[in-house]
Coordinates of C-alpha atoms and ligand atoms in Angstrom, one line a residue:
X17 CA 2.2 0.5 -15.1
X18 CA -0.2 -1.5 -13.6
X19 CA -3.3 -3.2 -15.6
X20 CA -6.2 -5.4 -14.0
X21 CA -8.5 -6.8 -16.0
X22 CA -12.1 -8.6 -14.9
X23 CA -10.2 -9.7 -12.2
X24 CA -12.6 -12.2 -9.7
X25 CA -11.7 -13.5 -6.2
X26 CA -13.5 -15.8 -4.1
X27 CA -12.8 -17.3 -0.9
X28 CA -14.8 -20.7 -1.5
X29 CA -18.7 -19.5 -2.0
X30 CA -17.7 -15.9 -1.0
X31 CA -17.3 -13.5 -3.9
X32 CA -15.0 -11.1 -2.6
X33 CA -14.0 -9.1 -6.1
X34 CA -16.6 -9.2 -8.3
X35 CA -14.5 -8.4 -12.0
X36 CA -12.5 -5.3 -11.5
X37 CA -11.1 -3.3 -14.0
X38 CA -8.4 -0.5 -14.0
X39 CA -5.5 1.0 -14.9
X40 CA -2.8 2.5 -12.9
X41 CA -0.3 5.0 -14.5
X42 CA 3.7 5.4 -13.5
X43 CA 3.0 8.5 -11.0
X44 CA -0.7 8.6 -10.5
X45 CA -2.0 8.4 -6.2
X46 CA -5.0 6.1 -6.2
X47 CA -7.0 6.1 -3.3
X48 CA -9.4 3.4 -2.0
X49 CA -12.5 4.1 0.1
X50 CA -15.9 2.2 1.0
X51 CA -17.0 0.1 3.6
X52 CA -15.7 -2.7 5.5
X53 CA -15.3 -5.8 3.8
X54 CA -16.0 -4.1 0.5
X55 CA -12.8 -6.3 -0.8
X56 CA -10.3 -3.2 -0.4
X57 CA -7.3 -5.0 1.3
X58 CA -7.8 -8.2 -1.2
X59 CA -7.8 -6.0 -4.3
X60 CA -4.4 -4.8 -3.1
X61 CA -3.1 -8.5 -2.0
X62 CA -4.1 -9.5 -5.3
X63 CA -1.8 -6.8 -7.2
X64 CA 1.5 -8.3 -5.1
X65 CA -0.3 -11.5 -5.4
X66 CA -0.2 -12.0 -2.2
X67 CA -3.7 -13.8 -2.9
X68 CA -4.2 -15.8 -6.3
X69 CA -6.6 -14.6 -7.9
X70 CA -9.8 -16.9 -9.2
X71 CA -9.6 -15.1 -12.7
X72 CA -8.8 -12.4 -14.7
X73 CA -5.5 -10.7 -14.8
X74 CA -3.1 -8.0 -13.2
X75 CA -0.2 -7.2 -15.6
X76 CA 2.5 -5.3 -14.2
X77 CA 4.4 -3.4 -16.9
X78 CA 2.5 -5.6 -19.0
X79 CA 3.6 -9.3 -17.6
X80 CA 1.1 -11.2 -16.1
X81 CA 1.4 -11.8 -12.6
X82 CA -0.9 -14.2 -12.1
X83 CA 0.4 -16.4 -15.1
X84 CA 2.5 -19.3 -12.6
X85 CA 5.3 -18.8 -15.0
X86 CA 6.1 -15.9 -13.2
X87 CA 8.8 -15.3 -10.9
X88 CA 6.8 -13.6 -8.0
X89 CA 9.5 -12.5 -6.3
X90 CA 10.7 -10.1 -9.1
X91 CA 7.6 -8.9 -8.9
X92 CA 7.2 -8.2 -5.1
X93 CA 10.3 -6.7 -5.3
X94 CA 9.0 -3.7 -7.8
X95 CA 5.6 -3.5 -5.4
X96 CA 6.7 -2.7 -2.1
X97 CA 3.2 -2.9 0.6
X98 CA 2.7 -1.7 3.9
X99 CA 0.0 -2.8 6.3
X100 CA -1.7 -1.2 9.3
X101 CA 0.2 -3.7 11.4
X102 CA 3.6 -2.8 11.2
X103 CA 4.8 -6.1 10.8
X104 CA 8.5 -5.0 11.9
X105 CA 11.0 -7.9 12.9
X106 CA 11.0 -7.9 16.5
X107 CA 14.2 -9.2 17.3
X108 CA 16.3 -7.0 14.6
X109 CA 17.0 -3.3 15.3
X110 CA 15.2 -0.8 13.4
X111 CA 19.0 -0.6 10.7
X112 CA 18.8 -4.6 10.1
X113 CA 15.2 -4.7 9.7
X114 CA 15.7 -2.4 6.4
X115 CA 19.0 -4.1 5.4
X116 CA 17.8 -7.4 5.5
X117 CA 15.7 -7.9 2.6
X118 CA 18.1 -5.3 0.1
X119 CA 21.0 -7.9 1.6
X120 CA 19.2 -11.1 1.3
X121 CA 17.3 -10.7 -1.7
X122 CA 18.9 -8.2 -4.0
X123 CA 22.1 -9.4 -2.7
X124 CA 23.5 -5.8 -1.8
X125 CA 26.4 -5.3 -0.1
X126 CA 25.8 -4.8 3.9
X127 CA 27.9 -1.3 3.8
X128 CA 25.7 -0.5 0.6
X129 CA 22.5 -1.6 2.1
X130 CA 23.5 0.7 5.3
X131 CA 24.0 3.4 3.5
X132 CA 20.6 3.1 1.6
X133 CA 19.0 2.4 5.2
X134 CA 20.5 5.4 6.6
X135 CA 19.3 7.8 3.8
X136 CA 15.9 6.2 4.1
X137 CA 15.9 7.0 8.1
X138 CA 16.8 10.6 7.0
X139 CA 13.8 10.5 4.7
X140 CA 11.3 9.5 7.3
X141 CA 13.0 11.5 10.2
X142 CA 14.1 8.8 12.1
X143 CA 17.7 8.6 11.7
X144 CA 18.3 8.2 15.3
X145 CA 17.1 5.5 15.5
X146 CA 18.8 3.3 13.4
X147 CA 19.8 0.8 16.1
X148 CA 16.7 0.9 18.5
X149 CA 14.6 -2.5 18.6
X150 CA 11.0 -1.9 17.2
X151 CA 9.6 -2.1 21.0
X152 CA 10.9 1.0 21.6
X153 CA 9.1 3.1 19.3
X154 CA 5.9 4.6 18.6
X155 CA 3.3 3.7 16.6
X156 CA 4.3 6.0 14.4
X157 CA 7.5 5.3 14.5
X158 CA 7.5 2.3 13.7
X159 CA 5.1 2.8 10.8
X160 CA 7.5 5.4 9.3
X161 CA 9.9 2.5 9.9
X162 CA 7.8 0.0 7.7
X163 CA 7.8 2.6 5.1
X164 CA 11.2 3.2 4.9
X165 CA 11.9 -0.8 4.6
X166 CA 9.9 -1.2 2.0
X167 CA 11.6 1.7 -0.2
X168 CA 14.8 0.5 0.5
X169 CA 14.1 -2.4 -2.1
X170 CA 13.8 0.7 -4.3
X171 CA 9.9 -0.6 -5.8
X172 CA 8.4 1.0 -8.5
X173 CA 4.8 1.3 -7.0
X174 CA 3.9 1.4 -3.2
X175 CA 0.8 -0.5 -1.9
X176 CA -0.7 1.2 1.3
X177 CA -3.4 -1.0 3.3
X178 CA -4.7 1.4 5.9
X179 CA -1.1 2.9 6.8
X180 CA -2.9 4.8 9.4
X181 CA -5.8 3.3 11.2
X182 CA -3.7 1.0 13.6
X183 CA -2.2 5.0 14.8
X184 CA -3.2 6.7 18.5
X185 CA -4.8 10.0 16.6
X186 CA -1.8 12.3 17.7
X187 CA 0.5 10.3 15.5
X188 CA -1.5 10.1 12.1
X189 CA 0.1 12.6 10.8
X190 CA 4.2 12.1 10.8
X191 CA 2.9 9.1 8.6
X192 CA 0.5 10.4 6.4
X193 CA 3.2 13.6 5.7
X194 CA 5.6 10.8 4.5
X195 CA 3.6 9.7 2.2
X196 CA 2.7 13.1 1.0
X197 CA 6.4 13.6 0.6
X198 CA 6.4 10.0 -1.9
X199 CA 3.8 11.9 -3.7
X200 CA 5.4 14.8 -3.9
X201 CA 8.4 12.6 -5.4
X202 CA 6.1 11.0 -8.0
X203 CA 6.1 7.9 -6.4
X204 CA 3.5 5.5 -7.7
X205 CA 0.9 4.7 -4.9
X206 CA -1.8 3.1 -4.3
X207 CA -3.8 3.8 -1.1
X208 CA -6.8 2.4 0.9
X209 CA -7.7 4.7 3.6
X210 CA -10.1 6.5 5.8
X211 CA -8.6 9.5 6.3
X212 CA -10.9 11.6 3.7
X213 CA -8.8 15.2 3.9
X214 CA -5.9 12.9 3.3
X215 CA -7.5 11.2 0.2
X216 CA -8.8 14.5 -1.2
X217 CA -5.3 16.0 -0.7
X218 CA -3.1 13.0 -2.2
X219 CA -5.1 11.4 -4.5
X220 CA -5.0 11.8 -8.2
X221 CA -7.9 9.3 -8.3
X222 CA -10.5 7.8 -6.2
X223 CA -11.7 5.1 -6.6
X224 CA -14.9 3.7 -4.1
X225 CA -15.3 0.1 -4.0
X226 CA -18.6 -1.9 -2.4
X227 CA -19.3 -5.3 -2.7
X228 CA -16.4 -6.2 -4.8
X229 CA -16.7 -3.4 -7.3
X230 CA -15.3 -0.6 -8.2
X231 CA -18.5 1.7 -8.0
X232 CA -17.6 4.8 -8.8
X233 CA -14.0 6.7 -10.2
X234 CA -13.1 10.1 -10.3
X235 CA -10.9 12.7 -9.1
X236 CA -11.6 12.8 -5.1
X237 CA -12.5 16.1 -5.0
X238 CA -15.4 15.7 -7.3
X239 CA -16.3 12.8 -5.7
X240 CA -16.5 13.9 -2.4
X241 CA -18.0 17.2 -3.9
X242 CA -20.7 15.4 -5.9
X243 CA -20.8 12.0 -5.4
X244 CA -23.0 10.1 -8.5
X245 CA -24.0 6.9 -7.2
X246 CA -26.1 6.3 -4.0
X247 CA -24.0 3.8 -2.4
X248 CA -21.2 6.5 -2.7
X249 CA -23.8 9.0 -1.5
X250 CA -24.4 6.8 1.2
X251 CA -21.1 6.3 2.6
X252 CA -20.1 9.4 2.4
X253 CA -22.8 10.9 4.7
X254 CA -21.7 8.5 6.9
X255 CA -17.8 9.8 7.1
X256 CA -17.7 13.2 6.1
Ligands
ADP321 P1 -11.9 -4.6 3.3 O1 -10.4 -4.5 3.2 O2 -12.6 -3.7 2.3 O3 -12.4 -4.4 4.7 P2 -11.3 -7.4 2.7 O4 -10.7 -7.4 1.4 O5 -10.4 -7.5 3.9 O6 -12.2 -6.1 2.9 O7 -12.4 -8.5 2.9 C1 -13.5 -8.7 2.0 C2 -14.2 -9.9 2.4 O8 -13.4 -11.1 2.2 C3 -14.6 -10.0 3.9 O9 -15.9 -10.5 3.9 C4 -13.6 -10.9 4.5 O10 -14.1 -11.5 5.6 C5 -13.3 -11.8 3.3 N1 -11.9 -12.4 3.4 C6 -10.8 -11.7 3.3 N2 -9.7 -12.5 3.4 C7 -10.2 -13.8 3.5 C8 -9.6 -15.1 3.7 N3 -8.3 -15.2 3.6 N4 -10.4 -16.1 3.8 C9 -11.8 -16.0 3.8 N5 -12.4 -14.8 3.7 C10 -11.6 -13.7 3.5
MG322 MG1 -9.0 -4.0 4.7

Protein backbone atom coordinates (compact mmCIF):
# COMPACT_ATOMS: atom_id res chain seq x y z
CA UNK A 1 0.00 0.00 0.00
CA UNK A 2 2.50 2.19 0.99
CA UNK A 3 6.24 2.24 -0.49
CA UNK A 4 9.17 4.54 0.59
CA UNK A 5 12.15 4.43 -1.02
CA UNK A 6 15.78 6.11 0.12
CA UNK A 7 13.75 8.72 1.18
CA UNK A 8 16.14 11.97 2.73
CA UNK A 9 14.87 15.03 4.59
CA UNK A 10 16.77 17.91 5.76
CA UNK A 11 15.86 20.95 7.38
CA UNK A 12 18.72 23.26 5.85
CA UNK A 13 22.15 21.52 7.23
CA UNK A 14 20.06 19.20 9.52
CA UNK A 15 19.72 15.64 8.29
CA UNK A 16 16.69 14.63 9.75
CA UNK A 17 15.93 11.17 7.57
CA UNK A 18 18.87 9.75 6.58
CA UNK A 19 17.42 7.28 3.38
CA UNK A 20 14.55 5.19 4.66
CA UNK A 21 13.29 2.36 3.14
CA UNK A 22 10.07 0.34 3.73
CA UNK A 23 7.08 -1.18 2.83
CA UNK A 24 3.76 -1.03 4.37
CA UNK A 25 1.04 -3.67 3.52
CA UNK A 26 -2.99 -3.00 3.29
CA UNK A 27 -3.70 -4.29 7.12
CA UNK A 28 -0.33 -4.52 8.64
CA UNK A 29 0.06 -2.17 12.48
CA UNK A 30 3.59 -0.54 12.23
CA UNK A 31 4.83 0.82 15.29
CA UNK A 32 7.48 3.51 15.74
CA UNK A 33 9.79 3.75 18.75
CA UNK A 34 13.31 5.48 19.58
CA UNK A 35 14.40 8.51 20.99
CA UNK A 36 13.55 12.04 20.69
CA UNK A 37 14.21 13.70 17.72
CA UNK A 38 15.15 10.40 16.08
CA UNK A 39 12.97 11.85 12.88
CA UNK A 40 9.71 9.83 14.00
CA UNK A 41 7.04 12.51 13.54
CA UNK A 42 8.85 13.75 10.15
CA UNK A 43 8.88 10.26 8.66
CA UNK A 44 5.11 10.28 9.23
CA UNK A 45 4.63 14.09 7.91
CA UNK A 46 6.52 13.01 5.02
CA UNK A 47 4.06 10.00 4.09
CA UNK A 48 0.91 12.71 4.00
CA UNK A 49 3.43 14.97 2.77
CA UNK A 50 2.77 17.23 5.07
CA UNK A 51 6.67 17.94 4.70
CA UNK A 52 8.45 17.72 1.11
CA UNK A 53 10.68 15.49 1.10
CA UNK A 54 14.55 16.43 -0.07
CA UNK A 55 14.59 13.01 -2.11
CA UNK A 56 13.57 9.76 -2.65
CA UNK A 57 10.02 8.63 -2.93
CA UNK A 58 6.75 7.53 -0.99
CA UNK A 59 4.36 5.85 -3.46
CA UNK A 60 0.98 5.28 -2.20
CA UNK A 61 -0.76 2.51 -4.05
CA UNK A 62 2.07 2.91 -6.21
CA UNK A 63 1.63 6.93 -7.29
CA UNK A 64 4.17 9.04 -6.22
CA UNK A 65 3.38 11.47 -3.71
CA UNK A 66 6.07 13.56 -3.85
CA UNK A 67 6.00 13.87 -7.79
CA UNK A 68 4.24 17.83 -7.86
CA UNK A 69 1.91 16.41 -10.38
CA UNK A 70 0.06 15.03 -7.76
CA UNK A 71 -3.12 16.09 -6.43
CA UNK A 72 -2.19 16.06 -2.59
CA UNK A 73 -5.42 16.43 -1.55
CA UNK A 74 -6.56 12.99 -2.95
CA UNK A 75 -4.04 11.75 -1.23
CA UNK A 76 -4.56 13.23 2.33
CA UNK A 77 -7.88 12.15 1.90
CA UNK A 78 -6.86 8.25 1.81
CA UNK A 79 -4.18 9.02 4.85
CA UNK A 80 -6.07 10.25 7.64
CA UNK A 81 -3.28 11.52 10.74
CA UNK A 82 -3.84 12.30 14.21
CA UNK A 83 -1.45 14.22 16.51
CA UNK A 84 -0.83 14.35 20.21
CA UNK A 85 -2.46 17.80 20.09
CA UNK A 86 -5.81 17.26 19.30
CA UNK A 87 -6.12 19.95 17.02
CA UNK A 88 -10.11 20.02 17.26
CA UNK A 89 -11.90 23.20 15.90
CA UNK A 90 -12.61 25.18 18.84
CA UNK A 91 -15.54 27.06 17.87
CA UNK A 92 -17.50 24.02 16.03
CA UNK A 93 -19.19 21.40 18.27
CA UNK A 94 -17.75 18.03 18.50
CA UNK A 95 -20.87 16.85 15.27
CA UNK A 96 -19.56 19.87 12.85
CA UNK A 97 -15.99 19.25 13.55
CA UNK A 98 -16.44 15.62 11.87
CA UNK A 99 -18.92 16.78 9.18
CA UNK A 100 -16.95 19.48 8.02
CA UNK A 101 -14.25 18.10 6.08
CA UNK A 102 -16.67 14.90 4.60
CA UNK A 103 -19.02 18.14 3.58
CA UNK A 104 -16.44 20.42 2.34
CA UNK A 105 -14.19 18.24 0.75
CA UNK A 106 -15.80 15.05 -0.41
CA UNK A 107 -18.83 17.13 -0.98
CA UNK A 108 -21.26 14.80 1.15
CA UNK A 109 -24.48 15.57 1.84
CA UNK A 110 -24.84 17.29 5.55
CA UNK A 111 -27.70 14.62 6.50
CA UNK A 112 -25.18 11.93 5.01
CA UNK A 113 -22.18 13.35 6.71
CA UNK A 114 -24.31 13.30 10.11
CA UNK A 115 -25.17 10.10 9.86
CA UNK A 116 -21.46 8.96 9.22
CA UNK A 117 -20.51 11.34 12.23
CA UNK A 118 -23.00 9.80 14.38
CA UNK A 119 -21.90 6.11 13.68
CA UNK A 120 -18.39 7.22 14.20
CA UNK A 121 -19.41 8.77 17.87
CA UNK A 122 -20.94 5.26 18.52
CA UNK A 123 -17.62 3.74 17.45
CA UNK A 124 -15.50 5.75 19.83
CA UNK A 125 -18.20 5.83 22.67
CA UNK A 126 -18.91 9.30 22.52
CA UNK A 127 -22.18 9.62 21.03
CA UNK A 128 -23.44 11.97 23.56
CA UNK A 129 -21.67 14.21 22.78
CA UNK A 130 -22.25 15.06 19.41
CA UNK A 131 -23.14 18.71 20.09
CA UNK A 132 -20.73 19.61 23.07
CA UNK A 133 -17.86 22.28 22.02
CA UNK A 134 -14.32 20.58 22.34
CA UNK A 135 -13.72 22.76 25.75
CA UNK A 136 -15.89 20.56 27.37
CA UNK A 137 -14.27 17.39 27.12
CA UNK A 138 -11.47 15.50 28.29
CA UNK A 139 -8.37 14.87 27.03
CA UNK A 140 -9.38 11.81 26.06
CA UNK A 141 -12.28 12.82 24.78
CA UNK A 142 -11.34 14.82 22.70
CA UNK A 143 -8.66 12.56 21.27
CA UNK A 144 -11.26 9.88 20.60
CA UNK A 145 -12.95 12.91 18.95
CA UNK A 146 -9.85 13.52 16.56
CA UNK A 147 -9.94 9.91 15.72
CA UNK A 148 -13.28 9.67 14.87
CA UNK A 149 -12.87 12.84 12.38
CA UNK A 150 -10.31 11.61 10.71
CA UNK A 151 -12.29 8.15 9.87
CA UNK A 152 -15.08 9.86 8.79
CA UNK A 153 -13.15 10.78 5.49
CA UNK A 154 -13.24 6.97 5.37
CA UNK A 155 -8.95 6.81 4.68
CA UNK A 156 -7.36 3.90 3.72
CA UNK A 157 -4.31 4.04 6.28
CA UNK A 158 -4.32 5.93 9.61
CA UNK A 159 -1.09 7.89 10.70
CA UNK A 160 -0.85 8.13 14.58
CA UNK A 161 1.94 10.76 16.01
CA UNK A 162 1.97 10.05 19.64
CA UNK A 163 -1.95 9.62 20.06
CA UNK A 164 -1.31 9.33 23.64
CA UNK A 165 1.48 11.24 25.21
CA UNK A 166 -0.45 14.62 25.40
CA UNK A 167 -3.14 12.20 27.88
CA UNK A 168 -3.32 12.61 32.06
CA UNK A 169 -2.35 8.71 32.65
CA UNK A 170 -5.97 7.67 33.73
CA UNK A 171 -7.20 8.44 30.23
CA UNK A 172 -4.57 6.58 28.03
CA UNK A 173 -6.45 3.92 27.69
CA UNK A 174 -10.12 4.77 26.21
CA UNK A 175 -7.73 5.90 23.28
CA UNK A 176 -5.28 3.40 22.92
CA UNK A 177 -8.60 0.59 23.07
CA UNK A 178 -9.86 2.56 20.00
CA UNK A 179 -7.27 1.95 18.22
CA UNK A 180 -7.00 -1.62 19.19
CA UNK A 181 -10.58 -1.86 18.02
CA UNK A 182 -9.12 -0.20 14.22
CA UNK A 183 -6.75 -3.10 14.47
CA UNK A 184 -8.98 -5.42 15.26
CA UNK A 185 -10.94 -4.09 11.97
CA UNK A 186 -7.87 -4.43 9.85
CA UNK A 187 -7.42 -0.94 9.56
CA UNK A 188 -4.02 0.00 8.10
CA UNK A 189 -1.93 1.99 10.85
CA UNK A 190 0.92 3.37 11.37
CA UNK A 191 1.95 4.31 14.89
CA UNK A 192 4.68 6.24 16.78
CA UNK A 193 4.49 5.71 20.35
CA UNK A 194 5.84 5.13 23.82
CA UNK A 195 3.48 3.08 25.18
CA UNK A 196 5.66 -0.32 24.87
CA UNK A 197 2.72 -2.93 26.16
CA UNK A 198 0.72 -1.10 23.62
CA UNK A 199 3.24 -1.55 20.75
CA UNK A 200 3.92 -5.21 21.67
CA UNK A 201 0.15 -5.76 21.76
CA UNK A 202 -0.81 -3.90 18.32
CA UNK A 203 1.90 -4.03 16.33
CA UNK A 204 2.46 -6.32 13.46
CA UNK A 205 5.84 -4.65 13.03
CA UNK A 206 8.30 -2.51 14.84
CA UNK A 207 10.23 -0.61 13.53
CA UNK A 208 13.05 1.53 15.86
CA UNK A 209 14.38 4.55 14.29
CA UNK A 210 17.62 6.69 15.61
CA UNK A 211 19.22 9.33 13.88
CA UNK A 212 17.12 9.19 10.86
CA UNK A 213 17.21 5.53 10.25
CA UNK A 214 15.40 2.83 10.45
CA UNK A 215 17.78 0.64 12.82
CA UNK A 216 16.32 -2.24 13.40
CA UNK A 217 12.65 -4.21 12.16
CA UNK A 218 10.95 -6.95 13.42
CA UNK A 219 7.99 -8.27 15.01
CA UNK A 220 7.83 -6.20 18.47
CA UNK A 221 7.81 -9.00 20.49
CA UNK A 222 11.10 -10.22 19.34
CA UNK A 223 12.35 -7.07 19.46
CA UNK A 224 11.60 -6.13 22.73
CA UNK A 225 12.51 -9.92 23.70
CA UNK A 226 15.97 -9.78 21.98
CA UNK A 227 16.80 -6.67 20.76
CA UNK A 228 19.95 -7.06 17.95
CA UNK A 229 21.50 -3.83 17.71
CA UNK A 230 23.00 -1.76 20.74
CA UNK A 231 21.28 1.41 20.05
CA UNK A 232 18.02 -0.65 20.32
CA UNK A 233 19.58 -2.43 23.31
CA UNK A 234 20.18 0.80 24.61
CA UNK A 235 16.89 2.33 24.48
CA UNK A 236 15.21 -0.22 25.55
CA UNK A 237 16.93 -0.53 29.01
CA UNK A 238 16.03 2.89 29.23
CA UNK A 239 11.95 2.31 28.87
CA UNK A 240 11.20 -1.03 29.66
P1 LIG B 1 10.81 12.78 16.79
O1 LIG B 1 9.38 12.81 16.37
O2 LIG B 1 11.45 11.44 16.64
O3 LIG B 1 11.02 13.30 18.18
P2 LIG B 1 11.12 14.84 14.80
O4 LIG B 1 10.82 14.20 13.50
O5 LIG B 1 10.06 15.69 15.40
O6 LIG B 1 11.64 13.73 15.83
O7 LIG B 1 12.38 15.78 14.67
C1 LIG B 1 13.64 15.31 14.21
C2 LIG B 1 14.59 16.48 14.15
O8 LIG B 1 14.15 17.38 13.16
C3 LIG B 1 14.69 17.27 15.44
O9 LIG B 1 16.05 17.63 15.62
C4 LIG B 1 13.84 18.47 15.18
O10 LIG B 1 14.27 19.57 15.91
C5 LIG B 1 14.02 18.68 13.69
N1 LIG B 1 12.87 19.32 13.05
C6 LIG B 1 11.62 18.81 12.95
N2 LIG B 1 10.81 19.62 12.27
C7 LIG B 1 11.55 20.70 11.93
C8 LIG B 1 11.29 21.92 11.20
N3 LIG B 1 10.08 22.17 10.68
N4 LIG B 1 12.31 22.78 11.03
C9 LIG B 1 13.54 22.52 11.54
N5 LIG B 1 13.85 21.40 12.22
C10 LIG B 1 12.89 20.50 12.42
MG1 LIG C 1 7.68 13.38 17.37
Amino acid sequence: MIKVVDLHKSFGDLKVLQGINDSINKGEVVVIIGPSGSGKSTYLRCINQMEEVTSGQVLVNEVDITDPKVDINEIRQKIGMVFQHFNLFPHMTVLDNITLAPMKIKKMEKEEAEKLAYSLLEKVGLREKASEYPNKLSGGQKQRIAIARALAMKPEVMLFDEPTSALDPEMVNEVLDVIKELANEGMTMMIVTHEMGFAKEVGTRLLFMDQGKIIEEGVPKDIFDAPKEERTKLFLSKVL
